[in-house]
XYZ file of C-alpha atoms in Angstrom:
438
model
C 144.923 23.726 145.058
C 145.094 20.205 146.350
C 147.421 17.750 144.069
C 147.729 14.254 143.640
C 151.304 14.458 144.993
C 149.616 15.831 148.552
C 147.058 12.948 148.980
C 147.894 10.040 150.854
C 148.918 6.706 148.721
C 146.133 4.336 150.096
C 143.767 7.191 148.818
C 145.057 7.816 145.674
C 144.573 3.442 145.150
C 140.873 3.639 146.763
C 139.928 6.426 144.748
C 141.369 5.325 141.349
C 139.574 1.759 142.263
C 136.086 3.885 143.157
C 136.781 5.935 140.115
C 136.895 2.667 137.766
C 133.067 1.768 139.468
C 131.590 4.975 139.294
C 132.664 5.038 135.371
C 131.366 1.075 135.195
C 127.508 2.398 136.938
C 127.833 5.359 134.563
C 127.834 2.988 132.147
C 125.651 0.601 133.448
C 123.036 3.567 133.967
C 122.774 4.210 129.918
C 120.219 1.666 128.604
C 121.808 -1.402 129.913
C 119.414 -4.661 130.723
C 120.097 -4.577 133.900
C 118.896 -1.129 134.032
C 115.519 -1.808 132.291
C 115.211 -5.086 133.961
C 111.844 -5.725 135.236
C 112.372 -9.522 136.561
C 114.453 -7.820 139.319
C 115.777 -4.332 140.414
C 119.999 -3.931 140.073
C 119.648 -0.147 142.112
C 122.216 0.728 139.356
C 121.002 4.567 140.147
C 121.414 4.054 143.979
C 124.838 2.077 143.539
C 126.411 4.695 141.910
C 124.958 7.747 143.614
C 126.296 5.878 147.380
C 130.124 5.369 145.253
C 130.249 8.835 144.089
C 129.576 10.213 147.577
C 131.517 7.437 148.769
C 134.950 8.878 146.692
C 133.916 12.654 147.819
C 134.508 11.638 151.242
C 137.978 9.617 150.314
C 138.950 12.408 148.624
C 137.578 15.501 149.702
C 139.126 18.073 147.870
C 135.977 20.160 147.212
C 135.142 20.318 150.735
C 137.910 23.672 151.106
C 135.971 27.041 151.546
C 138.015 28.243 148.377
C 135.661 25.528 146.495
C 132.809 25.575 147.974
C 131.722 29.193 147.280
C 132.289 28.198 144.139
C 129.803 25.111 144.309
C 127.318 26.389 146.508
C 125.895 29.067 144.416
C 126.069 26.973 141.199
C 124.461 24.196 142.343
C 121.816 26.350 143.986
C 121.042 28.121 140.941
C 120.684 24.959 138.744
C 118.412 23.409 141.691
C 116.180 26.411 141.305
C 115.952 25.959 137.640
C 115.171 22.504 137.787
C 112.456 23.334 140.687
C 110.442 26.021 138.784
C 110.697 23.399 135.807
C 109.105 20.711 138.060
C 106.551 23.345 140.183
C 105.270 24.351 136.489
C 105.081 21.734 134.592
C 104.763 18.931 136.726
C 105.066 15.127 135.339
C 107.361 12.452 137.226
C 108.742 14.546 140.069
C 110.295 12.086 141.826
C 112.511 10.898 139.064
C 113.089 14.199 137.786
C 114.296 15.749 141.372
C 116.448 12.055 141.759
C 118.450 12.231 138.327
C 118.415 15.970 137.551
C 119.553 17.698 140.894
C 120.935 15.005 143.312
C 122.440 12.823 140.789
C 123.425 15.937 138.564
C 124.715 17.976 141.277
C 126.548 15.123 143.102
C 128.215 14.575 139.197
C 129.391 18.396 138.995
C 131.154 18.285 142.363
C 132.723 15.097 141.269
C 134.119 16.602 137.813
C 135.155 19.396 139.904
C 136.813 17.451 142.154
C 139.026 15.928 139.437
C 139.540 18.979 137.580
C 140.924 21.249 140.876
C 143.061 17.994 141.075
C 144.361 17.391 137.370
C 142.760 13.748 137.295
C 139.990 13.801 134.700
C 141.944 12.308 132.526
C 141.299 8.861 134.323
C 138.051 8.998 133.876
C 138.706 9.052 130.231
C 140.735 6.327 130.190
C 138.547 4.528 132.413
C 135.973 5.137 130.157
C 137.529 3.583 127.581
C 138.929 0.377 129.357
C 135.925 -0.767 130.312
C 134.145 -0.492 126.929
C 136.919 -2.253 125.575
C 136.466 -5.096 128.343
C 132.567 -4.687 126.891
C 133.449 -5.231 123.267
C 135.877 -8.091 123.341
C 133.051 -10.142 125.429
C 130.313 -9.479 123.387
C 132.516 -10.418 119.934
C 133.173 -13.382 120.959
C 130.150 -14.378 122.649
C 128.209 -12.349 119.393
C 130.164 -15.271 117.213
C 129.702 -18.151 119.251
C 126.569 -17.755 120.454
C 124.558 -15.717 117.928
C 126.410 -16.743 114.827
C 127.481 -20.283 115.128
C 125.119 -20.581 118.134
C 127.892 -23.206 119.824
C 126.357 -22.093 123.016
C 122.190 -22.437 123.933
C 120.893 -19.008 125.641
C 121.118 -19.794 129.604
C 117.934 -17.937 130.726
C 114.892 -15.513 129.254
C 115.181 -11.954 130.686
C 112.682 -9.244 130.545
C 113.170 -5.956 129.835
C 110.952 -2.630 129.509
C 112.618 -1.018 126.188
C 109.296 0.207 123.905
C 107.374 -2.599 125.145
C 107.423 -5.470 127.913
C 110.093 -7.477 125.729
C 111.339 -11.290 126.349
C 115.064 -11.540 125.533
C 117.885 -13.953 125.857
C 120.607 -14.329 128.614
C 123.874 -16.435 127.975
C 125.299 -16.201 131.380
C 124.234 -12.536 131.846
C 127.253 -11.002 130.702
C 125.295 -11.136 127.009
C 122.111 -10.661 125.639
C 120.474 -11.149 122.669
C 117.081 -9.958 120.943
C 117.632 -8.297 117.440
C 117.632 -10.503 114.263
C 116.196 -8.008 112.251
C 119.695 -7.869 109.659
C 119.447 -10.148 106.789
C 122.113 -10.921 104.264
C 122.159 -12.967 101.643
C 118.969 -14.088 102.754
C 120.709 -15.269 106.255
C 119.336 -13.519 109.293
C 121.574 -12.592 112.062
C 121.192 -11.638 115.606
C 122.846 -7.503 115.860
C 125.300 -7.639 118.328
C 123.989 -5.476 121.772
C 126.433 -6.837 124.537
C 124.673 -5.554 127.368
C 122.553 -3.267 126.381
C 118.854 -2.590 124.905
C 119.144 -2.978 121.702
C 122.083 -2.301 119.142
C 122.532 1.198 118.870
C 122.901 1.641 122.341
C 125.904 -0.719 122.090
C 126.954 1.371 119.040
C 126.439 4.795 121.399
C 129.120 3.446 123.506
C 131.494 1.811 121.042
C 131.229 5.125 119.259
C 131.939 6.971 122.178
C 135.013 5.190 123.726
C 136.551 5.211 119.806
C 136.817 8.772 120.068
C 137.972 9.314 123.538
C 140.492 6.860 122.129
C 141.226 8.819 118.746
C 140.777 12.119 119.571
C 141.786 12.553 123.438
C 143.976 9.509 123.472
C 147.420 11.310 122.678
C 149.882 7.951 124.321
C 150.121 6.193 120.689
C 151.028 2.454 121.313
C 150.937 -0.661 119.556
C 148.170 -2.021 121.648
C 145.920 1.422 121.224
C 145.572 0.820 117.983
C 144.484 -2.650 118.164
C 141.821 -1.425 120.844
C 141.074 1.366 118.303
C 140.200 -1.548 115.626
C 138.710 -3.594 118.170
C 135.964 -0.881 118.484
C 135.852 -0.739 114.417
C 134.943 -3.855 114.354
C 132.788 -4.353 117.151
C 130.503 -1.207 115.781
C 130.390 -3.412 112.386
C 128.988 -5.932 114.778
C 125.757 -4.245 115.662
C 124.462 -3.164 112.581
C 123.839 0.617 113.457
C 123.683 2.355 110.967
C 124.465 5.515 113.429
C 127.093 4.060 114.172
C 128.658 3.670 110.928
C 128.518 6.947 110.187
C 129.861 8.475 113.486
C 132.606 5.765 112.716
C 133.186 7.348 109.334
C 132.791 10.887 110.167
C 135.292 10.286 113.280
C 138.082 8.616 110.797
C 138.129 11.398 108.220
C 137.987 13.884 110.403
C 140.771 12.378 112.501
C 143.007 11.916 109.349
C 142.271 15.313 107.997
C 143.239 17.052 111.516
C 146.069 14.795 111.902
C 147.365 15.951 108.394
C 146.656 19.514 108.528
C 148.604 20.236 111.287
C 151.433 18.396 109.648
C 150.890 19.977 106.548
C 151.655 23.561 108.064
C 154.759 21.943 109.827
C 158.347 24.058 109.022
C 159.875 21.375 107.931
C 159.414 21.205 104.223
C 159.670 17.251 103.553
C 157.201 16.198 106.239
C 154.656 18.984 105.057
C 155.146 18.414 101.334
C 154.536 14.525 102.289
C 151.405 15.946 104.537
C 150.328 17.186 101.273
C 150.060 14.277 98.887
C 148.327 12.322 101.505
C 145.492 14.969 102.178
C 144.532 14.253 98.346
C 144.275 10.639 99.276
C 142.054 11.065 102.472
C 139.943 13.162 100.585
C 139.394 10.622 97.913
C 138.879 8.180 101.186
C 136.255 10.914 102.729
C 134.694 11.368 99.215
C 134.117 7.554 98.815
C 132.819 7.362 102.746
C 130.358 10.143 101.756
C 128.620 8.184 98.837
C 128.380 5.244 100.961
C 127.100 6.952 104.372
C 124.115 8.713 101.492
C 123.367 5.336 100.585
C 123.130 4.092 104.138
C 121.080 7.326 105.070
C 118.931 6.134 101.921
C 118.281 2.803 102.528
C 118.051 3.665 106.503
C 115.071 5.963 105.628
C 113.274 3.637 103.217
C 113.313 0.794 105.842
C 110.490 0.367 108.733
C 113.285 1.695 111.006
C 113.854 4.724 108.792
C 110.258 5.582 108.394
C 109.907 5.819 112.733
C 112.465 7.692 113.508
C 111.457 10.257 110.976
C 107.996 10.477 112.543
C 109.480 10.641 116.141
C 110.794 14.149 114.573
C 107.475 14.812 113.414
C 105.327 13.947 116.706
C 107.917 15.272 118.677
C 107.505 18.395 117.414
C 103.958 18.965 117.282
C 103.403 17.568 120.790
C 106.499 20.494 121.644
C 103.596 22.602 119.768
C 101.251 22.299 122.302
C 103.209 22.965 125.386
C 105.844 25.691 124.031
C 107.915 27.141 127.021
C 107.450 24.209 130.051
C 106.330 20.753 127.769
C 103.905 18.416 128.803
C 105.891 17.449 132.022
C 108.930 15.230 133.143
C 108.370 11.722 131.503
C 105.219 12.886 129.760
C 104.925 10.440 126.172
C 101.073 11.112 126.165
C 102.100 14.976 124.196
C 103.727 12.930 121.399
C 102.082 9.347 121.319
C 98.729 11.158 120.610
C 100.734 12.340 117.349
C 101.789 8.718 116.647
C 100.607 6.354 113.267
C 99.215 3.114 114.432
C 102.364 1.761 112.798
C 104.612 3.595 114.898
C 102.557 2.588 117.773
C 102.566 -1.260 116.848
C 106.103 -1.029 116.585
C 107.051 0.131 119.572
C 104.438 1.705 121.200
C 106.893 3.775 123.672
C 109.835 3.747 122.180
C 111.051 7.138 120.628
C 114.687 7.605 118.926
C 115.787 11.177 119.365
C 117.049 13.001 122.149
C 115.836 17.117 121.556
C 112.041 16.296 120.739
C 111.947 14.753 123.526
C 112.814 17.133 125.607
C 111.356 20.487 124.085
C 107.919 17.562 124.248
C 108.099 17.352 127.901
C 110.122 20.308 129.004
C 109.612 22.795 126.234
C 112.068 25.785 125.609
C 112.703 25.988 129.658
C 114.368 22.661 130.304
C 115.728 22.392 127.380
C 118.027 25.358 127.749
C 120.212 22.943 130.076
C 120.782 20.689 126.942
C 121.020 23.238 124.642
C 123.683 25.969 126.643
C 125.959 22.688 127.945
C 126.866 22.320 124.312
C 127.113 26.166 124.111
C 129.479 26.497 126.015
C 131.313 23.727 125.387
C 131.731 24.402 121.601
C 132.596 28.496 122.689
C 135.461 27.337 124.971
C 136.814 25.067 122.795
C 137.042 27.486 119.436
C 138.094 30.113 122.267
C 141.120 28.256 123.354
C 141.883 26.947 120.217
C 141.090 22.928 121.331
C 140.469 21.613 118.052
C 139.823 18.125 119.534
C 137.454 19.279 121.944
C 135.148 20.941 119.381
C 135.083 18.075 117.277
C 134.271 15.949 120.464
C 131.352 18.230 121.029
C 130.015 18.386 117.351
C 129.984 14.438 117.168
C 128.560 14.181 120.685
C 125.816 16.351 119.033
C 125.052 14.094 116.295
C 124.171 11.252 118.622
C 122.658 13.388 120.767
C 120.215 14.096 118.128
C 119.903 10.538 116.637
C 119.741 8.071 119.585
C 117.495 8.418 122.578
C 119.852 9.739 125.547
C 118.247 12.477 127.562
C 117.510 10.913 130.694
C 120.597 8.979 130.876
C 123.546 9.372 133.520
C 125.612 9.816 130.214
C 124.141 13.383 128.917
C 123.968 13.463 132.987
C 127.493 13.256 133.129
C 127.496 15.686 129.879
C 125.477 18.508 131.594
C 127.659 18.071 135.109
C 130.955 18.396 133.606
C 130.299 21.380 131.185
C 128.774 22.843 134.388
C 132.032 21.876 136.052
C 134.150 23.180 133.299
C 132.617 26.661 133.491
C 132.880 26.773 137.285
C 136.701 25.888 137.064
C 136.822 28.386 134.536
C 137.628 25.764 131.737
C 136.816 28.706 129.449
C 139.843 30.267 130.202
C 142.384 30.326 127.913
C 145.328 29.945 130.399
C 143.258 26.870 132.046
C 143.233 23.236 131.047
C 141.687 21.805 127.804
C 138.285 20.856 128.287
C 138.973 17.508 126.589
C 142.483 17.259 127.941
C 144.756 14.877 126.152
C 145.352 11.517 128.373
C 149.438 11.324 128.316
């Protein structure tokens, strides 16, 4: 095994720098504007697949014959499965064969690469540094421009999100296109940074807040200002997902947090542990009435009413093409399904991640989804990585709620469970899955 201590100092600096970009396109690759840009092409795919190869060959660990007949097979066997996927069913090949074997398998040699290494814990933190550099422009920018609207938009820009859609560049670091919150009878613009629309913001926010809470293990003064920075900024969009991952992710922090303190041999500090788990379950109790409420009036709005039909379409286009779907990319299977509401709304829009998959790949590709979290969830109770299974179980419920299964973020997802299993992160001797960053 190759260590950090045994590289060379001028590649340990270019790597950590190429590491910080690949995270940044990873990012960038998840329903960003520039991503859905149709003014002008930003190659985020290309960008990032040229960095990542770029870092294998700065630091090519993987490249030993111990790792490679470890790789080889692996990534020869998920080739093939993603091959008979595209030879039967058919649909955008070209996309398909780009994201789900080069970009996938280039991704699993990467996480490898860290993990034979003991470095994956960067990523992590780089993950949640540049969110963090994300949400404290697009607060302030959310409140001076969208709010007190100090500042006039500097350009239009177009996207392709649902529809051909017009929205509004202030120096295109934010963007602005939802006013769809009212209160008081004030309407307000929902805070996307650089993304889409809102709750792709909120899939990121939500995302780096638990890296932050529940990986995150070096408590300082300034992590939990970042961890309230990402409270607030999630506020900011008006998701109602996320406000409840937000919720969910608190309690469920506190509880842990107390639990294991509660069992703790020292007799004050568990007593103590005690009194306060009656308190957070008042607190989760209280979160509970108001996340039913949200769900309620979440479901009764226009909103509400699509994304329960999405489950509805999805699944009777899945219907019609059980085992391979309709084909990579294929929204015909689904929009033939869809009200003329649902269709004036956003007439290609859809808001959940399984439907459509098992729509366009049936029960064949969507074994990839479904046996990454698998295995995931089964190494973590098998170790005994508490953290990591809650990780998993909240990745799950946006999974299921947003729209995130062609992004380079499940991407990522798939790769590194792949990676994990190849490393043998299963193992209970071997390192966490979710390792803590120190």
């Amino acid at each position: 095994m190759i260590t950090t201590n045994e590289t060379p100092v001028w590649r340990q600096r270019l790597g950590f720098l190429l590491d910080f970009l690949i995270v940044f396109e990873l990012i960038l690759n998840t329903h960003s504007v520039y991503y859905f840009c149709l003014d002008r092409d930003y190659y985020t795919l290309y960008v990032l697949t040229g960095l990542i190869c770029l870092q294998l060959i700065v630091q090519p660990t993987v490249f030993a014959w111990q790792h490679l007949k470890k790789l080889l097979p692996a990534a020869g066997i998920w080739s093939a499965y993603i091959i008979i996927y595209a030879v039967v069913s058919g649909g955008d090949l070209k996309r398909l064969l780009a994201k789900f074997i080069i970009l996938l398998v280039i991704l699993f040699v990467y996480f490898y690469g860290h993990m034979v290494r003991g470095t994956v814990k960067q990523l992590f933190k780089h993950y949640i540094d540049i969110v963090f550099i994300i949400a404290l422009i697009s607060v302030f920018m959310w409140l001076t421009c969208s709010v007190l609207k100090w500042f006039p938009a500097t350009s239009p820009f177009r996207i392709e999100w649902g529809a051909d859609r017009r929205i509004w560049s202030f120096y295109g670091i934010y963007f602005h296109w939802q006013n769809d919150f009212f209160l008081h009878g004030m309407r307000f613009y929902r805070n996307i940074g650089i993304f889409t629309e809102a709750p792709m913001f909120s899939l990121h926010l939500c995302t780096a807040l638990m890296f932050d809470l529940m990986i995150n293990d070096h408590h300082t003064k300034f992590r939990w200002f970042r961890i309230l920075w990402f409270c607030g900024t999630i506020l900011t969009t008006f998701s109602i997902t996320g406000y409840l991952f937000m919720m969910m992710l608190i309690v469920v922090d506190l509880y842990a947090t107390l639990i294991t303190r509660a069992c703790s041999e020292d007799e004050a500090v568990a007593a103590k542990a005690k009194k306060q788990l009656i308190a957070v379950t008042v607190l989760g109790l209280a979160l509970a009435a108001v996340g039913f409420s949200l769900i309620a009036d979440k479901l009764a709005s226009r909103s509400g009413g699509s994304r329960t039909e999405d489950f509805r379409n999805g699944y009777k286009g899945w219907r019609d093409h059980v085992w391979f779907g309709a084909g990579f990319g294929d929204i015909e299977a689904r929009l033939q399904y869809a009200s003329w509401r649902r269709q004036h709304r956003s007439n290609t829009g859809f808001t959940n991640s399984p439907m459509a998959i098992l729509c366009e790949g049936g029960i064949w590709f969507f074994m990839g989804y479904y046996l990454s979290f698998v295995y995931g969830m089964f190494a973590s109770l098998h170790k005994r990585d508490w953290r990591g299974f809650i990780c998993l179980v909240l990745l799950l419920f946006l999974f299921t709620t947003t729209t995130i299964e062609h992004t380079a973020y499940i991407i990522s997802f798939i790769a590194f469970m792949l990676a994990s299993g190849v490393n043998g992160g299963y193992r209970k001797d071997s390192p966490m899955i979710c390792k803590k960053i120190q």
